[in-house]
mmCIF file of C-alpha atoms in Angstrom:
data_model
loop_
_atom_site.group_PDB
_atom_site.id
_atom_site.type_symbol
_atom_site.label_atom_id
_atom_site.label_comp_id
_atom_site.label_asym_id
_atom_site.label_seq_id
_atom_site.Cartn_x
_atom_site.Cartn_y
_atom_site.Cartn_z
ATOM 1 C CA MET A 262 107.114 89.380 171.258
ATOM 2 C CA ILE A 263 109.815 86.713 171.682
ATOM 3 C CA GLN A 264 112.515 88.766 169.979
ATOM 4 C CA ALA A 265 112.000 91.601 172.459
ATOM 5 C CA GLN A 266 112.924 89.186 175.279
ATOM 6 C CA TYR A 267 115.836 87.540 173.445
ATOM 7 C CA HIS A 268 119.454 88.087 174.432
ATOM 8 C CA GLN A 269 121.999 86.419 172.191
ATOM 9 C CA PRO A 270 124.657 84.500 174.083
ATOM 10 C CA PRO A 271 128.084 86.086 173.469
ATOM 11 C CA SER A 272 129.577 82.750 172.423
ATOM 12 C CA LEU A 273 126.938 82.118 169.727
ATOM 13 C CA PRO A 274 128.555 82.672 166.307
ATOM 14 C CA ASP A 275 127.039 85.543 164.285
ATOM 15 C CA ASP A 276 127.787 83.995 160.909
ATOM 16 C CA LEU A 277 125.313 81.105 161.211
ATOM 17 C CA GLU A 278 121.549 81.197 160.778
ATOM 18 C CA TYR A 279 119.469 79.759 163.585
ATOM 19 C CA ALA A 280 115.722 79.206 163.781
ATOM 20 C CA VAL A 281 113.305 77.162 165.849
ATOM 21 C CA MET A 282 109.595 76.547 165.696
ATOM 22 C CA CYS A 283 107.887 77.423 168.985
ATOM 23 C CA GLU A 284 104.460 76.449 170.232
ATOM 24 C CA LEU A 285 102.583 78.722 172.610
ATOM 25 C CA ILE A 286 99.307 77.814 174.279
ATOM 26 C CA VAL A 287 97.394 80.912 175.339
ATOM 27 C CA ASP A 288 94.122 81.600 177.108
ATOM 28 C CA GLU A 289 91.331 83.793 175.747
ATOM 29 C CA GLN A 290 93.044 86.937 177.119
ATOM 30 C CA GLY A 291 96.348 86.047 175.425
ATOM 31 C CA ARG A 292 98.145 84.946 178.597
ATOM 32 C CA VAL A 293 100.782 82.326 177.829
ATOM 33 C CA LEU A 294 99.915 79.104 179.650
ATOM 34 C CA GLN A 295 102.538 76.804 178.120
ATOM 35 C CA TYR A 296 105.399 76.971 175.654
ATOM 36 C CA ARG A 297 107.855 74.608 174.044
ATOM 37 C CA LEU A 298 110.234 74.224 171.143
ATOM 38 C CA LEU A 299 108.931 71.987 168.366
ATOM 39 C CA ASN A 300 112.364 71.425 166.837
ATOM 40 C CA SER A 301 116.023 72.111 167.460
ATOM 41 C CA SER A 302 118.062 74.701 165.622
ATOM 42 C CA GLY A 303 121.048 72.386 165.784
ATOM 43 C CA SER A 304 122.630 74.589 168.446
ATOM 44 C CA LEU A 305 121.906 73.753 172.070
ATOM 45 C CA LEU A 306 123.102 77.236 173.029
ATOM 46 C CA PHE A 307 120.602 78.949 170.713
ATOM 47 C CA ASP A 308 117.807 76.560 171.686
ATOM 48 C CA GLN A 309 118.338 77.362 175.369
ATOM 49 C CA SER A 310 118.459 81.114 174.696
ATOM 50 C CA ALA A 311 115.175 80.824 172.752
ATOM 51 C CA LEU A 312 113.600 78.944 175.682
ATOM 52 C CA ASP A 313 114.879 81.640 178.050
ATOM 53 C CA ALA A 314 113.182 84.287 175.891
ATOM 54 C CA LEU A 315 109.954 82.245 175.748
ATOM 55 C CA SER A 316 109.923 81.949 179.537
ATOM 56 C CA LYS A 317 109.733 85.768 179.763
ATOM 57 C CA VAL A 318 106.769 86.099 177.376
ATOM 58 C CA THR A 319 103.691 86.187 179.591
ATOM 59 C CA GLN A 320 101.171 87.937 177.324
ATOM 60 C CA VAL A 321 100.496 88.020 173.589
ATOM 61 C CA ARG A 322 97.694 89.439 171.502
ATOM 62 C CA PRO A 323 94.473 87.596 172.390
ATOM 63 C CA PRO A 324 93.314 85.170 169.724
ATOM 64 C CA PRO A 325 90.073 85.987 167.906
ATOM 65 C CA GLU A 326 87.017 84.326 169.425
ATOM 66 C CA GLY A 327 86.659 80.753 168.230
ATOM 67 C CA MET A 328 90.275 80.535 167.052
ATOM 68 C CA ASP A 329 92.583 77.775 168.245
ATOM 69 C CA ARG A 330 94.619 78.892 171.250
ATOM 70 C CA THR A 331 97.722 77.017 170.118
ATOM 71 C CA VAL A 332 100.043 79.401 168.308
ATOM 72 C CA ILE A 333 103.035 78.236 166.266
ATOM 73 C CA VAL A 334 105.756 80.792 165.528
ATOM 74 C CA LYS A 335 109.135 80.591 163.854
ATOM 75 C CA PHE A 336 111.743 82.303 165.983
ATOM 76 C CA PHE A 337 115.131 83.490 164.802
ATOM 77 C CA PRO A 338 117.535 85.991 166.353
ATOM 78 C CA PRO A 339 116.980 89.646 165.499
ATOM 79 C CA VAL A 340 119.436 91.033 162.965
#
């Protein structure tokens, strides 16, 4: 979902590993109501590109009935 919206900045080095934990709050239909990064990757450039990708995610799979609507995902650039 996030990776499909991600575009790696050209100046981001390929030889380093980046990852951030993201929090999504969704409604019962899976529409994204809020999002944020829970931590930094150590690279402001990657963090901003991850936020840019998150801003484009408007819908995810609806959560099962009764399940918490806060979703935590680990995001890293596609290989």
